[in-house]
Each structure stands twice: as C-alpha cells, then as structure tokens.
Coordinates of C-alpha atoms and ligand atoms in Angstrom, one line a residue:
X10 CA 2.3 -32.5 27.7
X11 CA 5.2 -33.1 30.3
X12 CA 4.5 -30.8 33.0
X13 CA 7.7 -30.5 34.6
X14 CA 10.0 -29.5 31.3
X15 CA 7.0 -27.2 30.3
X16 CA 7.2 -25.5 33.6
X17 CA 10.9 -24.8 33.1
X18 CA 9.8 -23.2 29.7
X19 CA 6.9 -21.2 31.3
X20 CA 9.5 -19.8 34.1
X21 CA 11.8 -18.7 31.6
X22 CA 9.2 -17.0 29.6
X23 CA 7.9 -15.2 32.5
X24 CA 11.5 -14.2 33.8
X25 CA 12.1 -12.9 30.4
X26 CA 8.5 -11.2 30.1
X27 CA 9.9 -7.9 28.6
X28 CA 11.9 -10.0 25.8
X29 CA 12.4 -7.6 23.2
X30 CA 13.8 -8.7 19.6
X31 CA 15.2 -5.2 19.0
X32 CA 17.6 -5.9 22.5
X33 CA 18.3 -9.5 21.3
X34 CA 19.7 -8.0 18.2
X35 CA 21.7 -5.3 19.7
X36 CA 22.9 -7.5 22.4
X37 CA 24.1 -10.2 19.7
X38 CA 25.5 -9.0 16.7
X39 CA 25.6 -12.6 15.4
X40 CA 22.1 -13.5 16.2
X41 CA 20.9 -14.0 12.8
X42 CA 23.8 -16.5 11.9
X43 CA 23.5 -18.2 15.4
X44 CA 19.9 -18.8 14.6
X45 CA 19.9 -19.7 11.0
X46 CA 20.2 -23.5 9.8
X47 CA 20.1 -25.0 6.3
X48 CA 18.4 -28.6 5.4
X49 CA 17.1 -30.2 2.3
X50 CA 17.7 -27.1 0.2
X51 CA 15.9 -24.7 2.5
X52 CA 17.3 -22.0 4.8
X53 CA 15.2 -21.2 7.9
X54 CA 16.2 -18.1 10.0
X55 CA 14.7 -18.1 13.4
X56 CA 16.2 -15.3 14.3
X57 CA 13.2 -12.9 14.6
X58 CA 11.6 -15.2 17.2
X59 CA 11.4 -14.6 20.9
X60 CA 13.8 -16.9 22.0
X61 CA 17.4 -16.5 23.8
X62 CA 19.8 -19.6 23.5
X63 CA 18.6 -20.7 27.3
X64 CA 14.9 -20.7 26.3
X65 CA 15.8 -22.9 23.3
X66 CA 17.8 -25.4 25.5
X67 CA 14.6 -25.7 27.4
X68 CA 12.5 -26.2 24.6
X69 CA 14.8 -29.2 23.5
X70 CA 14.6 -30.4 26.7
X71 CA 10.7 -30.5 26.2
X72 CA 11.5 -32.4 23.3
X73 CA 13.6 -34.8 24.8
X74 CA 11.5 -35.2 28.1
X75 CA 8.7 -36.0 25.6
X76 CA 10.7 -38.7 24.1
X77 CA 10.7 -37.2 20.7
X78 CA 13.7 -39.1 19.6
X79 CA 12.1 -42.5 20.3
X80 CA 8.5 -41.4 18.9
X81 CA 10.4 -40.5 15.5
X82 CA 12.3 -43.6 15.4
X83 CA 8.9 -45.5 16.0
X84 CA 7.3 -44.0 13.2
X85 CA 10.1 -44.2 10.8
X86 CA 10.4 -48.3 11.8
X87 CA 6.4 -48.5 11.0
X88 CA 5.3 -49.3 14.8
X89 CA 1.7 -48.9 15.2
X90 CA 1.6 -45.5 16.5
X91 CA -1.7 -44.4 15.4
X92 CA -3.1 -46.6 18.2
X93 CA -6.9 -45.5 17.6
X94 CA -6.8 -47.0 14.5
X95 CA -4.3 -49.6 14.8
X96 CA -1.9 -48.7 12.0
X97 CA 1.4 -47.9 11.1
X98 CA 2.3 -44.4 10.1
X99 CA 4.6 -44.7 6.9
X100 CA 4.1 -41.8 4.7
X101 CA 8.1 -41.6 4.7
X102 CA 8.3 -45.2 3.0
X103 CA 6.4 -43.6 0.0
X104 CA 9.4 -41.5 -0.6
X105 CA 12.1 -43.9 0.7
X106 CA 14.5 -43.6 -2.2
X107 CA 17.2 -45.6 -0.3
X108 CA 17.6 -49.4 -0.5
X109 CA 16.6 -49.7 3.4
X110 CA 13.7 -52.1 3.7
X111 CA 10.6 -50.9 5.4
X112 CA 8.9 -53.3 7.5
X113 CA 5.2 -53.5 8.3
X114 CA 3.8 -56.6 10.1
X115 CA 7.1 -58.1 9.5
X116 CA 6.8 -57.4 5.9
X117 CA 8.9 -55.2 3.6
X118 CA 6.4 -52.8 1.9
X119 CA 9.2 -51.1 -0.4
X120 CA 8.6 -53.7 -3.4
X121 CA 4.9 -52.7 -3.4
X122 CA 5.5 -49.2 -3.2
X123 CA 8.2 -49.3 -6.1
X124 CA 5.4 -51.5 -8.4
X125 CA 2.9 -48.8 -7.8
X126 CA 5.1 -46.1 -8.6
X127 CA 6.1 -47.9 -11.6
X128 CA 2.7 -48.4 -12.9
X129 CA 1.9 -44.8 -12.2
X130 CA 4.7 -43.8 -14.5
X131 CA 3.7 -46.1 -17.3
X132 CA 0.2 -44.6 -17.0
X133 CA 1.1 -41.2 -16.7
X134 CA 3.6 -41.5 -19.8
X135 CA 0.9 -43.2 -21.7
X136 CA -1.5 -40.4 -20.9
X137 CA 1.0 -37.5 -21.7
X138 CA 2.3 -39.1 -25.1
X139 CA -0.9 -39.6 -26.4
X140 CA -1.1 -43.3 -26.0
X141 CA -4.0 -43.8 -23.8
X142 CA -6.7 -43.2 -26.1
X143 CA -10.5 -42.5 -25.1
X144 CA -13.3 -44.8 -26.4
X145 CA -13.7 -43.1 -29.7
X146 CA -9.9 -43.3 -30.1
X147 CA -8.9 -39.6 -29.4
X148 CA -5.9 -38.6 -27.1
X149 CA -6.5 -37.5 -23.6
X150 CA -6.5 -33.6 -23.5
X151 CA -8.5 -32.7 -20.5
X152 CA -7.8 -34.7 -16.7
X153 CA -10.8 -34.3 -13.9
X154 CA -9.5 -35.3 -10.2
X155 CA -12.4 -36.0 -8.3
X156 CA -11.6 -36.7 -4.6
X157 CA -12.0 -34.4 -1.3
X158 CA -9.9 -33.8 1.7
X159 CA -6.6 -35.3 1.3
X160 CA -7.7 -37.0 -2.1
X161 CA -7.9 -33.3 -3.4
X162 CA -6.1 -31.0 -1.5
X163 CA -2.8 -32.3 -1.9
X164 CA -2.6 -33.0 -5.7
X165 CA -4.4 -29.4 -6.7
X166 CA -2.0 -27.4 -4.3
X167 CA 0.8 -29.5 -5.9
X168 CA -0.3 -29.1 -9.1
X169 CA -0.6 -25.3 -8.8
X170 CA 2.6 -24.7 -7.2
X171 CA 4.4 -26.8 -9.7
X172 CA 2.5 -25.4 -12.6
X173 CA 5.8 -24.4 -14.7
X174 CA 6.6 -28.1 -14.5
X175 CA 3.4 -29.1 -16.2
X176 CA 2.5 -30.1 -19.7
X177 CA 0.4 -27.2 -20.3
X178 CA -1.3 -29.0 -23.3
X179 CA -3.3 -31.5 -20.7
X180 CA -6.0 -29.4 -18.8
X181 CA -6.3 -30.3 -15.4
X182 CA -9.3 -29.8 -13.3
X183 CA -10.2 -30.9 -9.7
X184 CA -13.6 -31.4 -8.4
X185 CA -13.8 -31.8 -4.6
X186 CA -17.1 -30.2 -3.2
X187 CA -20.7 -32.1 -3.5
X188 CA -22.1 -28.9 -4.3
X189 CA -23.2 -29.7 -7.7
X190 CA -21.8 -26.4 -9.2
X191 CA -18.4 -27.6 -8.7
X192 CA -19.1 -30.7 -11.2
X193 CA -21.2 -28.7 -13.8
X194 CA -18.9 -25.7 -14.0
X195 CA -16.0 -28.4 -14.6
X196 CA -18.0 -30.6 -16.9
X197 CA -18.7 -27.4 -19.2
X198 CA -14.8 -26.7 -19.7
X199 CA -14.2 -30.6 -21.2
X200 CA -15.0 -32.7 -23.8
X201 CA -16.3 -36.1 -23.0
X202 CA -14.2 -38.0 -25.8
X203 CA -10.9 -36.4 -24.8
X204 CA -11.3 -36.6 -20.6
X205 CA -10.0 -38.8 -18.4
X206 CA -11.6 -38.9 -14.9
X207 CA -9.5 -39.9 -11.9
X208 CA -11.5 -41.0 -9.0
X209 CA -9.4 -40.7 -5.9
X210 CA -10.6 -41.8 -2.3
X211 CA -8.6 -43.9 0.2
X212 CA -12.0 -45.6 1.1
X213 CA -14.0 -45.3 -2.0
X214 CA -17.1 -44.4 0.3
X215 CA -16.9 -40.9 0.7
X216 CA -20.1 -39.2 0.1
X217 CA -18.7 -36.1 -1.9
X218 CA -16.5 -37.9 -4.2
X219 CA -18.8 -40.8 -5.0
X220 CA -21.8 -38.6 -5.9
X221 CA -19.1 -36.6 -8.0
X222 CA -18.0 -39.8 -9.5
X223 CA -21.5 -40.9 -10.5
X224 CA -22.5 -37.6 -11.8
X225 CA -19.5 -37.6 -13.9
X226 CA -19.9 -41.2 -15.3
X227 CA -23.9 -40.6 -16.0
X228 CA -22.7 -37.4 -18.0
X229 CA -20.0 -39.6 -19.8
X230 CA -22.0 -42.4 -20.6
X231 CA -24.7 -40.0 -22.0
X232 CA -22.0 -38.0 -24.2
X233 CA -20.4 -41.3 -25.6
X234 CA -23.8 -43.5 -26.0
X235 CA -22.2 -46.9 -23.9
X236 CA -21.4 -47.8 -21.0
X237 CA -18.2 -49.5 -22.4
X238 CA -16.5 -46.1 -22.2
X239 CA -16.2 -45.9 -18.5
X240 CA -13.1 -48.1 -19.2
X241 CA -11.3 -45.9 -20.9
X242 CA -12.1 -42.6 -19.4
X243 CA -12.2 -43.8 -15.6
X244 CA -9.2 -44.7 -13.4
X245 CA -9.1 -45.0 -9.6
X246 CA -6.7 -44.3 -6.6
X247 CA -7.6 -46.2 -3.6
X248 CA -7.0 -48.7 -1.1
X249 CA -10.5 -50.4 -1.4
X250 CA -10.4 -52.7 -4.7
X251 CA -14.0 -54.1 -3.9
X252 CA -15.6 -50.9 -4.1
X253 CA -13.8 -49.7 -7.0
X254 CA -14.7 -52.8 -9.1
X255 CA -18.7 -52.0 -7.8
X256 CA -18.3 -48.6 -9.1
X257 CA -17.3 -50.3 -12.4
X258 CA -13.6 -49.4 -12.8
X259 CA -11.7 -52.1 -13.8
X260 CA -9.1 -52.8 -11.2
X261 CA -6.3 -53.1 -13.4
X262 CA -7.0 -49.3 -13.9
X263 CA -7.0 -48.8 -10.0
X264 CA -3.7 -47.7 -8.2
X265 CA -3.5 -48.7 -4.5
X266 CA -1.7 -47.5 -1.6
X267 CA -2.3 -48.9 2.0
X268 CA -3.9 -48.0 5.3
X269 CA -0.6 -47.0 6.9
X270 CA -1.0 -43.9 4.6
X271 CA -3.2 -41.0 6.0
X272 CA -5.5 -39.4 3.5
X273 CA -3.6 -36.1 4.6
X274 CA -0.2 -37.3 4.2
X275 CA -1.0 -39.3 0.9
X276 CA 0.4 -36.7 -1.9
X277 CA 3.5 -38.8 -2.3
X278 CA 1.4 -42.2 -2.8
X279 CA -0.9 -42.7 -5.8
X280 CA -2.9 -40.1 -4.7
X281 CA -0.2 -37.9 -6.7
X282 CA -1.3 -39.4 -10.0
X283 CA -2.9 -36.2 -11.3
X284 CA 0.4 -34.4 -10.2
X285 CA 2.3 -37.0 -12.2
X286 CA 0.2 -36.8 -15.2
X287 CA 1.2 -33.1 -15.2
X288 CA 4.6 -32.6 -14.1
X289 CA 5.7 -36.3 -15.9
X290 CA 7.4 -39.1 -13.7
X291 CA 10.8 -37.9 -13.6
X292 CA 9.9 -34.4 -12.0
X293 CA 7.8 -36.3 -9.4
X294 CA 10.5 -38.4 -8.7
X295 CA 12.6 -35.1 -7.8
X296 CA 9.3 -34.3 -5.8
X297 CA 9.9 -37.4 -3.7
X298 CA 13.7 -36.9 -3.5
X299 CA 12.9 -33.5 -1.8
X300 CA 10.5 -35.2 0.5
X301 CA 13.3 -37.9 1.2
X302 CA 15.9 -35.6 2.0
X303 CA 13.8 -33.6 4.7
X304 CA 13.0 -37.3 6.1
X305 CA 16.4 -38.0 6.3
X306 CA 17.5 -34.7 8.1
X307 CA 14.6 -35.1 10.3
X308 CA 15.4 -38.5 11.4
X309 CA 19.3 -38.1 11.7
X310 CA 19.8 -34.5 12.9
X311 CA 20.1 -33.8 16.6
X312 CA 17.1 -32.1 18.1
X313 CA 18.3 -28.9 18.5
X314 CA 19.7 -28.6 14.8
X315 CA 16.5 -30.2 13.3
X316 CA 14.6 -28.1 11.2
X317 CA 11.1 -29.5 11.5
X318 CA 11.9 -29.8 15.8
X319 CA 12.8 -26.4 16.0
X320 CA 9.6 -25.1 14.0
X321 CA 7.4 -27.4 15.9
X322 CA 9.0 -26.1 19.3
X323 CA 8.5 -22.5 18.2
X324 CA 5.3 -23.2 17.6
X325 CA 4.2 -24.8 20.9
X326 CA 6.1 -21.8 22.5
X327 CA 3.7 -19.3 21.0
X328 CA 0.7 -21.7 21.4
X329 CA 1.2 -22.7 24.8
X330 CA 3.3 -19.8 26.2
X331 CA 1.6 -16.9 24.8
X332 CA -1.6 -18.1 24.0
X333 CA -1.4 -17.4 20.1
X334 CA -4.5 -19.0 18.7
X335 CA -3.3 -19.1 15.3
X336 CA -0.4 -19.0 13.0
X337 CA 0.0 -17.4 9.2
X338 CA 1.7 -19.2 6.5
X339 CA 2.5 -16.3 4.2
X340 CA 4.3 -17.9 0.8
X341 CA 5.8 -15.1 -1.4
X342 CA 5.2 -16.9 -4.8
X343 CA 1.5 -17.0 -6.4
X344 CA 2.1 -20.5 -7.4
X345 CA 1.9 -21.4 -3.7
X346 CA -1.9 -19.9 -3.5
X347 CA -3.6 -23.0 -2.1
X348 CA -0.3 -23.8 0.3
X349 CA -2.2 -22.4 3.5
X350 CA -5.4 -24.5 2.6
X351 CA -3.4 -27.8 2.1
X352 CA -1.7 -27.0 5.6
X353 CA -5.0 -26.6 7.4
X354 CA -5.8 -30.1 6.6
X355 CA -2.7 -31.1 7.5
X356 CA -2.3 -29.6 10.9
X357 CA -5.8 -29.2 12.2
X358 CA -6.8 -32.5 11.0
X359 CA -3.7 -33.7 12.8
X360 CA -3.7 -31.8 15.9
X361 CA -7.4 -30.5 16.3
X362 CA -7.8 -32.9 19.4
X363 CA -8.7 -32.2 23.3
X364 CA -7.9 -35.6 24.3
X365 CA -4.5 -37.1 25.0
X366 CA -3.3 -40.5 24.1
X367 CA -4.4 -42.0 27.6
X368 CA -8.2 -40.7 26.9
X369 CA -8.1 -37.7 29.4
X370 CA -8.5 -34.1 28.8
X371 CA -5.5 -32.5 27.7
X372 CA -3.5 -30.3 30.1
X373 CA -2.8 -27.7 27.6
X374 CA -4.0 -26.2 24.3
X375 CA -3.3 -28.1 21.3
X376 CA -3.5 -27.6 17.6
X377 CA -3.3 -24.0 16.3
X378 CA -5.5 -22.2 13.5
X379 CA -3.6 -22.0 10.3
X380 CA -4.6 -19.4 7.7
X381 CA -2.5 -17.6 5.3
X382 CA -2.5 -15.9 1.8
X383 CA 0.1 -15.8 -0.8
X384 CA 2.5 -12.3 -0.4
X385 CA 1.9 -9.5 -1.5
X386 CA -1.9 -9.8 -1.4
X387 CA -2.2 -10.2 2.3
X388 CA -0.3 -7.0 3.2
X389 CA -3.2 -5.3 1.6
X390 CA -5.8 -7.0 3.5
X391 CA -5.0 -8.6 6.9
X392 CA -1.4 -7.6 7.8
X393 CA -2.6 -4.7 9.4
X394 CA -3.9 -6.9 12.3
X395 CA -0.5 -8.5 12.4
X396 CA 1.2 -5.5 12.7
X397 CA -1.1 -3.3 15.2
X398 CA -3.8 -5.6 16.5
X399 CA -3.8 -7.1 19.8
X400 CA -3.5 -10.8 19.0
X401 CA -0.1 -12.5 18.5
X402 CA 0.1 -14.1 14.9
X403 CA 3.5 -16.0 14.4
X404 CA 3.8 -16.1 10.7
X405 CA 5.9 -18.2 8.5
X406 CA 7.3 -16.3 5.8
X407 CA 8.2 -18.6 2.7
X408 CA 10.3 -17.3 -0.2
X409 CA 12.6 -17.7 -3.3
X410 CA 15.5 -16.3 -4.5
X411 CA 14.7 -17.0 -8.4
X412 CA 11.1 -16.8 -9.8
X413 CA 9.9 -18.8 -12.6
X414 CA 8.8 -15.8 -14.3
X415 CA 11.5 -13.0 -14.4
X416 CA 9.4 -10.4 -15.5
X417 CA 10.9 -6.8 -15.4
X418 CA 11.7 -6.1 -11.6
X419 CA 8.7 -8.1 -10.2
X420 CA 10.5 -10.3 -8.2
X421 CA 13.0 -7.7 -6.7
X422 CA 9.7 -6.0 -5.5
X423 CA 7.8 -9.2 -4.5
X424 CA 11.1 -9.9 -2.5
X425 CA 12.0 -6.3 -0.9
X426 CA 8.4 -6.7 0.6
X427 CA 9.4 -10.3 2.0
X428 CA 12.0 -8.8 3.8
X429 CA 10.7 -5.7 4.6
X430 CA 7.7 -7.2 6.2
X431 CA 9.6 -9.4 9.0
X432 CA 11.9 -6.7 9.6
X433 CA 9.1 -4.4 10.4
X434 CA 7.0 -7.1 12.4
X435 CA 10.3 -7.7 14.5
X436 CA 11.6 -4.4 15.4
X437 CA 8.2 -2.3 14.7
X438 CA 8.7 1.9 14.7
X439 CA 8.8 3.7 17.8
X440 CA 7.0 6.9 19.0
X441 CA 10.5 8.6 19.3
X442 CA 11.0 7.4 15.7
X443 CA 7.5 9.1 14.9
X444 CA 8.3 12.6 16.5
X445 CA 11.7 13.0 15.1
X446 CA 10.0 12.5 11.6
X447 CA 7.6 15.1 12.5
X448 CA 4.4 13.1 12.9
X449 CA 1.9 15.1 14.9
X450 CA 1.5 14.1 18.6
X451 CA -2.1 13.1 18.3
X452 CA -1.2 10.6 15.6
X453 CA 2.1 9.3 17.3
X454 CA -0.1 6.3 19.0
X455 CA -1.8 5.5 15.6
X456 CA 1.7 5.3 13.6
X457 CA 3.8 3.8 16.3
X458 CA 4.7 -0.1 15.7
X459 CA 5.3 -2.3 18.8
X460 CA 7.2 -4.7 16.8
X461 CA 8.0 -7.7 18.7
X462 CA 6.2 -10.3 16.4
X463 CA 7.8 -13.5 15.6
X464 CA 8.3 -14.8 12.1
X465 CA 10.4 -17.8 10.9
X466 CA 12.0 -16.9 7.3
X467 CA 12.1 -19.9 5.0
X468 CA 14.2 -19.3 1.9
X469 CA 14.9 -21.6 -1.0
X470 CA 16.7 -21.0 -4.2
X471 CA 13.7 -21.9 -6.7
X472 CA 10.2 -23.5 -6.3
X473 CA 11.6 -26.6 -7.8
X474 CA 9.9 -30.0 -7.3
X475 CA 12.7 -31.0 -4.9
X476 CA 12.5 -28.1 -2.8
X477 CA 9.0 -28.3 -2.6
X478 CA 8.8 -31.9 -1.8
X479 CA 11.2 -30.9 1.2
X480 CA 9.0 -28.1 2.3
X481 CA 5.7 -30.5 2.8
X482 CA 7.9 -32.8 4.7
X483 CA 9.2 -30.1 6.8
X484 CA 5.5 -29.0 7.5
X485 CA 4.3 -32.8 8.2
X486 CA 7.2 -33.4 10.3
X487 CA 6.5 -30.0 12.4
X488 CA 2.7 -31.0 13.1
X489 CA 4.3 -34.8 14.2
X490 CA 6.8 -33.1 16.7
X491 CA 3.7 -30.8 18.3
X492 CA 1.5 -34.1 18.5
X493 CA 4.2 -35.8 20.5
X494 CA 4.9 -33.0 22.9
X495 CA 1.0 -32.2 23.4
X496 CA 0.8 -36.3 24.0
X497 CA -2.1 -36.5 21.5
X498 CA -2.8 -38.8 18.6
X499 CA -2.1 -37.1 15.3
X500 CA -2.8 -39.6 12.7
X501 CA -6.7 -40.4 13.3
X502 CA -9.6 -37.9 12.7
X503 CA -12.7 -39.0 14.7
X504 CA -13.9 -35.5 14.9
X505 CA -15.2 -35.7 11.4
X506 CA -17.5 -38.5 11.7
X507 CA -20.2 -37.0 13.6
X508 CA -21.2 -34.6 10.9
X509 CA -20.7 -36.9 8.4
X510 CA -23.6 -39.7 10.3
X511 CA -26.1 -37.0 10.8
X512 CA -25.8 -35.7 7.2
X513 CA -26.9 -39.4 6.0
X514 CA -29.8 -38.8 8.5
X515 CA -30.6 -35.2 7.5
X516 CA -30.3 -36.5 4.0
X517 CA -33.0 -39.2 4.3
X518 CA -35.5 -36.5 6.0
X519 CA -35.2 -33.9 3.3
X520 CA -35.6 -36.3 0.6
X521 CA -38.4 -38.6 2.0
X522 CA -41.3 -38.6 -0.1
X523 CA -43.5 -38.0 3.0
X524 CA -42.5 -35.8 6.2
X525 CA -41.1 -38.0 8.7
X526 CA -41.1 -37.5 12.7
X527 CA -38.1 -35.0 13.2
X528 CA -36.5 -35.8 16.5
X529 CA -33.3 -33.3 16.5
X530 CA -33.6 -29.9 18.5
X531 CA -36.4 -27.4 17.5
X532 CA -33.6 -25.1 15.7
X533 CA -32.7 -28.3 13.3
X534 CA -36.4 -29.4 13.1
X535 CA -37.4 -26.1 11.9
X536 CA -34.7 -25.6 9.3
X537 CA -35.5 -29.2 8.0
X538 CA -39.0 -28.0 7.7
X539 CA -38.5 -24.9 6.1
X540 CA -36.2 -26.5 3.5
X541 CA -38.7 -29.1 2.5
X542 CA -41.5 -26.2 2.3
X543 CA -39.2 -24.3 -0.2
X544 CA -38.9 -27.5 -2.4
X545 CA -42.6 -28.0 -2.2
X546 CA -42.2 -31.6 -0.3
X547 CA -45.1 -32.8 1.7
Ligands
LIG887 O1 -12.7 -35.3 6.3 C1 -12.1 -36.5 6.5 C2 -11.4 -37.5 5.5 O2 -11.7 -38.9 6.0 C3 -10.1 -37.1 5.4 O3 -9.2 -37.3 6.6 C4 -9.6 -37.8 4.0 O4 -8.7 -37.1 3.5 C5 -11.1 -37.2 3.5 O5 -11.8 -37.5 4.4 C6 -11.2 -38.1 2.1 O6 -11.4 -39.5 2.6 P1 -11.2 -40.7 1.3 O7 -10.0 -40.2 0.7 O8 -11.4 -42.0 1.8 O9 -12.1 -40.3 0.3

C-alpha cells in the first residue's frame, strides 16, 4: 500500500479517534444526502460510516496515488494484469453490450463472445421448449450442474436469486462436493431419461468435478443401457476442448470461454449456462445489461463518485485503519441466501494474499473475511455480537423496495427491520436513555448500546436480473479496487494448489493395496494409518 497516502488517512483517523456517528449526523443535517449516490439501478447510502468529507478526500487520494484510474483502464483494455499467470482479465468483455471492440493480443474477442452467447441461447431455448430430446426421445425435465468453486457458486447463487424468473417445470440441481452424498442424493431426485448434466470446469481436470461427472456418466449409462446415451444427456462448459472430448462429450456440445476469464468471475460467461436454461436468454441478457451498466459506471465515474471505489475505500478504512477482520453481507431477501457464499470466493480467493506485486511481504493486512446470512435470520443469531461485541464488523445491508412475493405485510416488516438495524447499529442507545426508561441501575451497562457500528445500505427497486447483474459487478469491482490499493495480484489463486497436490498423494496412500512408508509429520501419518485400519486395509 502507498505509505505516504495511507499515513495521511491514518493521521486523520487518529485526529478524529472519538468520531461519533451521532455527532456527525447532528452536526450536518444534510449528511444522508451528501453521502448517498446512485448507479446502475442501485442507491448506496454510505452516510452511516465513520467518515468526514476530509477523510473521504484522503481515501480518494490514496486511490489516486495507487494509480487506480490507470489500473481500471488497463483491466478494461485487456492488458495482462494477471501477471503471475500472464493473462488479461476481461470478465467485463463478457457483458460488453456496446459495439466497442475488446482487444486481447491484437485480436477483437467480441465476435467470439457473441458467438458463444448465441449458441448458449439456441441450446437453452431448445431445452426450455422441449426440443432437446434425451436418448429415449423424452424432453428434459431435470438439469444437474456439476462444477465447483467458480463453476458452481455463481450459477447456484444466481439461480436461487432469480428463482421468480425461472421456468419452474425444469428442476435444477447443483452438485459440487466430492462427498458422494451430494451426487447420490441428487440422483435420487431425477430420472435418467429426462436429465441433462452440464459439466462445468474451466480446466476440466478438477478432481471434484471430474469424479462427480464420471459417477453421473456411469449412473446414466447403467440406467439407459448404452454409452450412446451420453451424447444426449451431457454437455460441457470449459476452456479445455481436449479434456472434454477425452471425457466422451461431443465438442459440438461444448460451450467455450477463455483463459482471460477467472473462475470466480465467470458467471457471465458460458458458466452461466444453467442460469440461462433456467431464466431464458432474454432474462440472461438483462442480467448482462445490469453488469454492463455497473461496468460503465466504474470505468467512467470520477473516483469520488464511483460506487465500487467508495465501497472499496470504506472497506480499506476499516480493515487497515480499525483492524476489522471481517465484514458481513446481509441481504434482506431470501432469494439471495447464497450471496455471501458466492462473495466469499470472489473476495477471499482474490485478495487473500500476503505477498505484494513485487514479491515482498505486504506492509498491511489484505483481504477481509466475508460472511453473512439473509435478514432477518441473522438478527436472531449473530447480530448480538455486531451490536454489543468487542469487534468491529462493518456490514453491507442490501434490500429492495418491492418483493416478488407481496404476501400480507411481510415485506413492510422485513424492511422495517432492515432500516431499524442500521439505525440501531449507528446510533445505539445511551445509558441515559436506559435510565430515563426506568432500567434498573444494575442492568444499565447490559442494556446500553454503544452504536457507532458502520454500515452501507444498498437499495434497489426489485431483485430483477438487471439489478442483480449490476450488484455482482459492484462487488467484483470493489474487490479489484482493494487489490490495486493493497498492491497485490487479485486474479491468481496459488494458495489453493498445495492442498490439491497433497490430497493426490494422500489419496494414493489411503487406497494403495499395501501400506506404503508414510513420510508426513507424525500427526498426518497416524491419521492416515487410523483411516486405513478403520477400512480394514492392509
Ligand atoms: O479452488 C480453486 C479453483 O481453481 C477456483 O479458482 C475455480 O473456480 C475452481 O477451482 C474450479 O475450477 P475449474 O472450473 O477449473 O473446475
């Protein structure tokens, strides 16, 4: 991180260490308006943050001094900013709905992007209209997506979020875990002759996905009695045509993408195929339009009026200035139940780094821990700690003015809680207030709320495909901003490799016919021996 610019931020924090949201609001009756902005269908109220106009200016200077503007331009221009993998980072091209070309290695990638989208549309229309027939001539009623990480979390999260737009007669399932239970329980719910498996893997070598895909293939062949059935019941989404063919899927039933799409950023690529089958190509295009609107905002708005930039800077303020270890994402919408899980990969796999771009130890803490649950469930679980615990946990509250299910007064109650929580977190309840309410003196400390807990409020009209696409892009760019300021590479994930390599070795040791000489530490050796004994292996 840029020391000089950060010093100025830190000095400001120190000079205002008694900063109080109550005072900030009392001193400036127009604060809410001043600290609210709109972009791509979303309103962000960031007034309930521990910031003054002067601190914000210093944070924006930090972004400027970190060459953020140049970094944004480089990403959109297809520069190879993923240096450790020598790749461009162009998920923005996947939803580029303008006529502008996007160049990678001197070639415009947009014709290929559009061609894949067209073949996805054709395919999903065929499945939805019952034109894609299984091996025995039956229409598809069940779709099972097989993938993991970015090839699962995005599709399953977005499918759940956009459930009101889905064709309900097609039953979707998502299998990711290599735990056989996941596949076994899914196969119990589907009929082979009406099931389509979409195998999604950027590399097509991921252990979990390939194991699940092989189990599904064996099951299908056994149920339908012929290997020829595979062609009618399996399609693939991958960058690796060779492996797809080796698995036995006809490459004409493969939807491609490119190495400049990171796994956790791949939802708007062909990885979104199960979503497109569920919501249809028109809604999928609206979803892309939302992404594109936020992309345009991010690429063109000045840094001090740029939603992803402001959210990124506020996150840095709390991580690096206040030592906050995590932030909570709290969508007040049941359809967004998996949103926090999706953001965990996006944020933690991107910015969970401790070495800077020059290969040195970073001079600051980096990616935060992301977690959350939909409101109001969290209020009856972990909000106690946010309100009265000893840790600072900044929160993003995400809500909608209209529900898809206007059942009685549910939505008004949901949103009353939504607004009440950010108010309670910001302003708390003083001991004087408690006393004036007649709270006995012994209980006053327990019933006092310090307040001053920072929150962002993100509000949109309704959870539509377009608004949802824009929201995902907002978080993608927020993560990017933070990576730039921390001076780390956000688009590689070397940290997942070691465990994968060791697991391959251990698998051999667990399953070999005869015991091999174990050369791990004494704990791992003993655990492997224990497992072999339990399974009566020699
Ligand atoms: O967990 C590591 C990872 O490489 C993720 O980045 C990726 O999304 C996931 O595995 C799945 O990879 P693939 O799509 O190649 O199967």
